[in-house]
Short mmCIF file of N, CA and C in Angstrom, two decimals:
data_model
loop_
_atom_site.label_atom_id
_atom_site.label_comp_id
_atom_site.label_asym_id
_atom_site.label_seq_id
_atom_site.Cartn_x
_atom_site.Cartn_y
_atom_site.Cartn_z
N UNK X 17 169.76 143.36 123.69
CA UNK X 17 169.12 144.61 123.33
C UNK X 17 169.64 145.05 121.97
N UNK X 18 168.79 145.38 121.08
CA UNK X 18 169.19 145.83 119.76
C UNK X 18 169.36 147.35 119.80
N UNK X 19 170.61 147.82 119.84
CA UNK X 19 170.88 149.24 119.98
C UNK X 19 170.63 150.00 118.69
N UNK X 20 170.54 149.30 117.59
CA UNK X 20 170.34 149.95 116.30
C UNK X 20 168.95 150.56 116.19
N UNK X 21 167.95 149.86 116.66
CA UNK X 21 166.58 150.34 116.50
C UNK X 21 165.98 150.86 117.80
N UNK X 22 166.63 150.62 118.92
CA UNK X 22 166.09 151.05 120.20
C UNK X 22 166.20 152.56 120.34
N UNK X 23 165.10 153.24 120.76
CA UNK X 23 165.18 154.67 120.93
C UNK X 23 166.10 155.06 122.08
N UNK X 24 166.42 154.10 122.94
CA UNK X 24 167.29 154.39 124.07
C UNK X 24 168.73 153.97 123.82
N UNK X 25 168.99 153.36 122.68
CA UNK X 25 170.35 152.91 122.37
C UNK X 25 171.27 154.08 122.05
N UNK X 26 172.58 153.89 122.22
CA UNK X 26 173.52 154.99 122.01
C UNK X 26 173.55 155.49 120.57
N UNK X 27 173.39 154.60 119.60
CA UNK X 27 173.41 155.04 118.20
C UNK X 27 172.19 155.91 117.90
N UNK X 28 171.02 155.44 118.30
CA UNK X 28 169.80 156.21 118.06
C UNK X 28 169.83 157.52 118.82
N UNK X 29 170.33 157.51 120.04
CA UNK X 29 170.40 158.73 120.84
C UNK X 29 171.36 159.74 120.22
N UNK X 30 172.50 159.26 119.73
CA UNK X 30 173.47 160.15 119.08
C UNK X 30 172.90 160.72 117.80
N UNK X 31 172.23 159.88 117.02
CA UNK X 31 171.62 160.35 115.77
C UNK X 31 170.52 161.38 116.04
N UNK X 32 169.71 161.13 117.07
CA UNK X 32 168.62 162.06 117.40
C UNK X 32 169.18 163.41 117.85
N UNK X 33 170.21 163.38 118.67
CA UNK X 33 170.83 164.62 119.14
C UNK X 33 171.48 165.35 117.97
N UNK X 34 172.18 164.61 117.12
CA UNK X 34 172.82 165.24 115.96
C UNK X 34 171.78 165.89 115.05
N UNK X 35 170.65 165.24 114.86
CA UNK X 35 169.60 165.80 114.00
C UNK X 35 169.07 167.12 114.56
N UNK X 36 168.88 167.18 115.86
CA UNK X 36 168.40 168.42 116.48
C UNK X 36 169.46 169.51 116.37
N UNK X 37 170.71 169.16 116.61
CA UNK X 37 171.79 170.14 116.50
C UNK X 37 171.93 170.64 115.07
N UNK X 38 171.80 169.75 114.11
CA UNK X 38 171.89 170.15 112.71
C UNK X 38 170.76 171.11 112.33
N UNK X 39 169.57 170.86 112.85
CA UNK X 39 168.46 171.76 112.58
C UNK X 39 168.69 173.11 113.26
N UNK X 40 169.18 173.08 114.48
CA UNK X 40 169.50 174.34 115.17
C UNK X 40 170.59 175.08 114.41
N UNK X 41 171.58 174.36 113.93
CA UNK X 41 172.66 174.97 113.16
C UNK X 41 172.13 175.62 111.88
N UNK X 42 171.20 174.95 111.22
CA UNK X 42 170.61 175.49 110.01
C UNK X 42 169.91 176.82 110.32
N UNK X 43 169.15 176.82 111.40
CA UNK X 43 168.42 178.04 111.78
C UNK X 43 169.38 179.14 112.22
N UNK X 44 170.43 178.78 112.95
CA UNK X 44 171.41 179.78 113.37
C UNK X 44 172.17 180.35 112.18
N UNK X 45 172.47 179.50 111.21
CA UNK X 45 173.20 180.00 110.03
C UNK X 45 172.35 180.98 109.23
N UNK X 46 171.04 180.89 109.36
CA UNK X 46 170.12 181.84 108.72
C UNK X 46 169.88 183.07 109.60
N UNK X 47 170.52 183.09 110.76
CA UNK X 47 170.34 184.14 111.77
C UNK X 47 168.88 184.23 112.22
N UNK X 48 168.21 183.09 112.23
CA UNK X 48 166.83 183.02 112.72
C UNK X 48 166.90 182.56 114.17
N UNK X 49 167.28 183.49 115.04
CA UNK X 49 167.54 183.15 116.44
C UNK X 49 166.28 182.75 117.18
N UNK X 50 165.16 183.36 116.84
CA UNK X 50 163.90 183.01 117.50
C UNK X 50 163.52 181.57 117.17
N UNK X 51 163.68 181.18 115.91
CA UNK X 51 163.34 179.80 115.52
C UNK X 51 164.31 178.80 116.15
N UNK X 52 165.57 179.17 116.26
CA UNK X 52 166.53 178.25 116.86
C UNK X 52 166.24 178.06 118.35
N UNK X 53 165.74 179.10 118.98
CA UNK X 53 165.43 179.01 120.42
C UNK X 53 164.27 178.06 120.69
N UNK X 54 163.41 177.84 119.72
CA UNK X 54 162.27 176.93 119.92
C UNK X 54 162.72 175.48 120.06
N UNK X 55 163.95 175.20 119.70
CA UNK X 55 164.47 173.83 119.79
C UNK X 55 165.07 173.50 121.16
N UNK X 56 165.05 174.47 122.07
CA UNK X 56 165.72 174.28 123.36
C UNK X 56 165.22 173.05 124.12
N UNK X 57 163.92 172.88 124.23
CA UNK X 57 163.37 171.75 124.99
C UNK X 57 163.73 170.42 124.32
N UNK X 58 163.61 170.37 123.00
CA UNK X 58 163.96 169.14 122.27
C UNK X 58 165.45 168.85 122.42
N UNK X 59 166.26 169.88 122.39
CA UNK X 59 167.71 169.71 122.53
C UNK X 59 168.06 169.18 123.92
N UNK X 60 167.43 169.75 124.95
CA UNK X 60 167.69 169.27 126.32
C UNK X 60 167.26 167.80 126.48
N UNK X 61 166.10 167.45 125.90
CA UNK X 61 165.63 166.07 125.98
C UNK X 61 166.56 165.12 125.26
N UNK X 62 167.05 165.53 124.09
CA UNK X 62 167.97 164.68 123.33
C UNK X 62 169.30 164.52 124.05
N UNK X 63 169.76 165.58 124.70
CA UNK X 63 171.00 165.49 125.48
C UNK X 63 170.82 164.52 126.64
N UNK X 64 169.68 164.62 127.34
CA UNK X 64 169.40 163.72 128.46
C UNK X 64 169.32 162.27 127.99
N UNK X 65 168.67 162.04 126.86
CA UNK X 65 168.56 160.68 126.33
C UNK X 65 169.92 160.14 125.92
N UNK X 66 170.74 160.99 125.33
CA UNK X 66 172.08 160.58 124.93
C UNK X 66 172.93 160.25 126.15
N UNK X 67 172.87 161.12 127.16
CA UNK X 67 173.64 160.87 128.39
C UNK X 67 173.19 159.57 129.06
N UNK X 68 171.87 159.34 129.10
CA UNK X 68 171.35 158.10 129.71
C UNK X 68 171.82 156.88 128.93
N UNK X 69 171.83 156.97 127.61
CA UNK X 69 172.28 155.85 126.79
C UNK X 69 173.77 155.58 127.02
N UNK X 70 174.54 156.66 127.17
CA UNK X 70 175.97 156.48 127.40
C UNK X 70 176.25 155.94 128.81
N UNK X 71 175.47 156.38 129.78
CA UNK X 71 175.64 155.88 131.14
C UNK X 71 175.28 154.40 131.25
N UNK X 72 174.31 153.98 130.44
CA UNK X 72 173.91 152.58 130.46
C UNK X 72 175.07 151.70 130.02
N UNK X 73 175.97 152.27 129.25
CA UNK X 73 177.18 151.56 128.86
C UNK X 73 176.92 150.30 128.07
N UNK X 74 175.93 150.33 127.21
CA UNK X 74 175.62 149.15 126.40
C UNK X 74 176.80 148.79 125.52
N UNK X 75 177.14 147.53 125.52
CA UNK X 75 178.21 147.03 124.65
C UNK X 75 177.62 146.82 123.26
N UNK X 76 178.30 147.35 122.28
CA UNK X 76 177.83 147.20 120.91
C UNK X 76 178.43 145.95 120.29
N UNK X 77 177.61 145.21 119.60
CA UNK X 77 178.17 144.07 118.85
C UNK X 77 179.08 144.60 117.74
N UNK X 78 180.05 143.83 117.31
CA UNK X 78 181.00 144.29 116.29
C UNK X 78 180.32 144.84 115.04
N UNK X 79 179.21 144.26 114.62
CA UNK X 79 178.56 144.72 113.38
C UNK X 79 177.97 146.12 113.52
N UNK X 80 177.78 146.60 114.75
CA UNK X 80 177.20 147.92 114.95
C UNK X 80 178.26 148.99 115.27
N UNK X 81 179.50 148.58 115.38
CA UNK X 81 180.55 149.55 115.74
C UNK X 81 180.75 150.61 114.65
N UNK X 82 180.64 150.21 113.40
CA UNK X 82 180.78 151.19 112.32
C UNK X 82 179.66 152.22 112.37
N UNK X 83 178.47 151.76 112.65
CA UNK X 83 177.34 152.70 112.79
C UNK X 83 177.59 153.65 113.95
N UNK X 84 178.12 153.11 115.03
CA UNK X 84 178.40 153.95 116.19
C UNK X 84 179.48 154.97 115.87
N UNK X 85 180.50 154.56 115.13
CA UNK X 85 181.56 155.49 114.75
C UNK X 85 181.02 156.58 113.83
N UNK X 86 180.15 156.21 112.90
CA UNK X 86 179.54 157.19 111.99
C UNK X 86 178.66 158.16 112.78
N UNK X 87 177.90 157.63 113.72
CA UNK X 87 177.04 158.47 114.57
C UNK X 87 177.89 159.43 115.40
N UNK X 88 179.01 158.92 115.91
CA UNK X 88 179.90 159.76 116.71
C UNK X 88 180.51 160.88 115.86
N UNK X 89 180.94 160.57 114.64
CA UNK X 89 181.49 161.60 113.76
C UNK X 89 180.43 162.66 113.43
N UNK X 90 179.21 162.20 113.14
CA UNK X 90 178.12 163.14 112.83
C UNK X 90 177.85 164.05 114.03
N UNK X 91 177.80 163.45 115.21
CA UNK X 91 177.52 164.23 116.42
C UNK X 91 178.65 165.22 116.69
N UNK X 92 179.90 164.80 116.56
CA UNK X 92 181.03 165.69 116.80
C UNK X 92 181.02 166.86 115.82
N UNK X 93 180.70 166.59 114.56
CA UNK X 93 180.63 167.65 113.55
C UNK X 93 179.51 168.64 113.89
N UNK X 94 178.35 168.11 114.29
CA UNK X 94 177.22 168.97 114.64
C UNK X 94 177.53 169.81 115.88
N UNK X 95 178.18 169.21 116.87
CA UNK X 95 178.52 169.93 118.10
C UNK X 95 179.52 171.04 117.80
N UNK X 96 180.53 170.75 117.00
CA UNK X 96 181.54 171.74 116.64
C UNK X 96 180.91 172.92 115.90
N UNK X 97 180.08 172.63 114.92
CA UNK X 97 179.41 173.69 114.16
C UNK X 97 178.47 174.48 115.07
N UNK X 98 177.78 173.79 115.98
CA UNK X 98 176.85 174.44 116.88
C UNK X 98 177.58 175.44 117.77
N UNK X 99 178.73 175.05 118.30
CA UNK X 99 179.51 175.96 119.13
C UNK X 99 179.91 177.22 118.38
N UNK X 100 180.39 177.05 117.14
CA UNK X 100 180.81 178.19 116.34
C UNK X 100 179.62 179.10 116.01
N UNK X 101 178.49 178.50 115.67
CA UNK X 101 177.30 179.29 115.33
C UNK X 101 176.73 180.01 116.55
N UNK X 102 176.79 179.36 117.71
CA UNK X 102 176.30 180.02 118.93
C UNK X 102 177.21 181.20 119.30
N UNK X 103 178.53 181.03 119.14
CA UNK X 103 179.44 182.15 119.39
C UNK X 103 179.14 183.31 118.43
N UNK X 104 178.89 182.99 117.17
CA UNK X 104 178.53 184.00 116.18
C UNK X 104 177.22 184.71 116.58
N UNK X 105 176.25 183.94 117.06
CA UNK X 105 174.98 184.52 117.48
C UNK X 105 175.18 185.47 118.66
N UNK X 106 176.03 185.10 119.59
CA UNK X 106 176.31 185.96 120.74
C UNK X 106 176.99 187.24 120.28
N UNK X 107 177.96 187.13 119.36
CA UNK X 107 178.63 188.32 118.84
C UNK X 107 177.64 189.23 118.11
N UNK X 108 176.74 188.63 117.34
CA UNK X 108 175.72 189.41 116.64
C UNK X 108 174.84 190.14 117.65
N UNK X 109 174.43 189.44 118.69
CA UNK X 109 173.59 190.05 119.72
C UNK X 109 174.33 191.21 120.39
N UNK X 110 175.60 191.04 120.66
CA UNK X 110 176.38 192.12 121.28
C UNK X 110 176.48 193.33 120.36
N UNK X 111 176.65 193.09 119.05
CA UNK X 111 176.71 194.21 118.10
C UNK X 111 175.37 194.95 118.07
N UNK X 112 174.27 194.21 118.11
CA UNK X 112 172.95 194.84 118.10
C UNK X 112 172.77 195.69 119.36
N UNK X 113 173.17 195.16 120.49
CA UNK X 113 173.04 195.90 121.76
C UNK X 113 173.88 197.17 121.71
N UNK X 114 175.12 197.06 121.21
CA UNK X 114 175.98 198.26 121.10
C UNK X 114 175.35 199.30 120.18
N UNK X 115 174.79 198.85 119.07
CA UNK X 115 174.15 199.76 118.12
C UNK X 115 172.97 200.47 118.76
N UNK X 116 172.14 199.73 119.48
CA UNK X 116 170.99 200.33 120.15
C UNK X 116 171.45 201.33 121.21
N UNK X 117 172.47 200.96 121.97
CA UNK X 117 172.97 201.86 123.02
C UNK X 117 173.55 203.13 122.40
N UNK X 118 174.27 203.01 121.30
CA UNK X 118 174.80 204.21 120.63
C UNK X 118 173.66 205.08 120.10
N UNK X 119 172.63 204.45 119.56
CA UNK X 119 171.49 205.21 119.05
C UNK X 119 170.79 205.94 120.19
N UNK X 120 170.66 205.28 121.33
CA UNK X 120 170.04 205.92 122.49
C UNK X 120 170.87 207.10 122.96
N UNK X 121 172.18 206.91 123.03
CA UNK X 121 173.06 208.01 123.44
C UNK X 121 172.95 209.18 122.48
N UNK X 122 172.91 208.90 121.18
CA UNK X 122 172.81 209.97 120.18
C UNK X 122 171.46 210.67 120.26
N UNK X 123 170.38 209.92 120.50
CA UNK X 123 169.06 210.55 120.58
C UNK X 123 168.94 211.38 121.84
N UNK X 124 169.55 210.95 122.92
CA UNK X 124 169.54 211.75 124.15
C UNK X 124 170.32 213.04 123.95
N UNK X 125 171.45 212.94 123.29
CA UNK X 125 172.28 214.13 123.06
C UNK X 125 171.54 215.12 122.18
N UNK X 126 170.74 214.64 121.24
CA UNK X 126 170.00 215.54 120.35
C UNK X 126 168.85 216.22 121.09
N UNK X 127 168.29 215.57 122.10
CA UNK X 127 167.13 216.11 122.82
C UNK X 127 167.56 216.94 124.01
N UNK X 128 168.56 216.50 124.74
CA UNK X 128 168.98 217.18 125.96
C UNK X 128 170.01 218.26 125.61
N UNK X 129 169.76 219.50 126.01
CA UNK X 129 170.74 220.55 125.72
C UNK X 129 172.02 220.31 126.52
N UNK X 130 173.10 220.77 125.94
CA UNK X 130 174.37 220.65 126.65
C UNK X 130 174.36 221.58 127.85
N UNK X 131 174.89 221.12 128.94
CA UNK X 131 174.93 221.92 130.16
C UNK X 131 176.14 222.84 130.11
N UNK X 132 175.92 224.06 130.43
CA UNK X 132 177.00 225.03 130.44
C UNK X 132 177.90 224.77 131.65
N UNK X 133 179.15 225.10 131.48
CA UNK X 133 180.08 224.96 132.60
C UNK X 133 179.75 225.98 133.70
N UNK X 134 179.00 227.01 133.33
CA UNK X 134 178.68 228.04 134.30
C UNK X 134 177.40 227.72 135.07
N UNK X 135 176.86 226.49 134.93
CA UNK X 135 175.65 226.09 135.65
C UNK X 135 175.90 224.77 136.36
N UNK X 136 175.24 224.61 137.49
CA UNK X 136 175.32 223.31 138.15
C UNK X 136 174.21 222.42 137.61
N UNK X 137 174.07 221.24 138.13
CA UNK X 137 173.10 220.27 137.64
C UNK X 137 171.66 220.78 137.72
N UNK X 138 171.36 221.66 138.66
CA UNK X 138 170.01 222.20 138.81
C UNK X 138 169.77 223.38 137.88
N UNK X 139 170.78 223.79 137.12
CA UNK X 139 170.62 224.88 136.19
C UNK X 139 170.87 226.25 136.80
N UNK X 140 171.34 226.28 138.03
CA UNK X 140 171.62 227.56 138.69
C UNK X 140 173.02 228.02 138.30
N UNK X 141 173.21 229.32 138.18
CA UNK X 141 174.56 229.83 137.88
C UNK X 141 175.52 229.47 139.01
N UNK X 142 176.70 229.15 138.64
CA UNK X 142 177.73 228.80 139.61
C UNK X 142 178.62 230.02 139.80
N UNK X 143 178.82 230.45 141.05
CA UNK X 143 179.68 231.62 141.26
C UNK X 143 181.12 231.28 140.87
N UNK X 144 181.83 232.28 140.40
CA UNK X 144 183.21 232.03 140.03
C UNK X 144 184.02 231.60 141.26
N UNK X 145 184.97 230.76 141.00
CA UNK X 145 185.81 230.26 142.07
C UNK X 145 187.21 230.84 141.86
N UNK X 146 187.77 231.36 142.91
CA UNK X 146 189.13 231.94 142.82
C UNK X 146 190.07 231.08 143.60
N UNK X 147 191.24 230.92 143.07
CA UNK X 147 192.28 230.19 143.76
C UNK X 147 193.35 231.19 144.19
N UNK X 148 193.81 231.01 145.36
CA UNK X 148 194.86 231.87 145.86
C UNK X 148 196.05 230.99 146.16
N UNK X 149 197.06 231.12 145.34
CA UNK X 149 198.24 230.31 145.54
C UNK X 149 199.36 231.20 146.05
N UNK X 150 199.93 230.85 147.18
CA UNK X 150 201.06 231.63 147.73
C UNK X 150 202.18 230.64 147.98
N UNK X 151 203.30 231.07 147.62
CA UNK X 151 204.48 230.24 147.81
C UNK X 151 205.08 230.46 149.17
#
């Protein structure tokens, strides 16, 4: 089996997965999260193909080992960058959510009048409460 040109070979599978991750990384670095999400199906398929190629355990001839090492380095670099960019995307999403929640809290405070301590939740006056402390 020629693993260099076979779409199911480990080198081709690693290169295909790396290419998808690199494209996702490019989109994530631009903070184009919607565009990066469109790669999900392709990414899952490439991962499955890569896993299948690795499970097949094809022995590489010596002349292809350098290609395999280069493919492995490319894939490792893409995976590392992808993890960092995904963490950044999650942090960005959390900041956006916090900002929206703060804006909602501020808009509610501007619209809803402050409740007086002399009223209960229904707006009725609360009778004074007396404490009697005896020693």
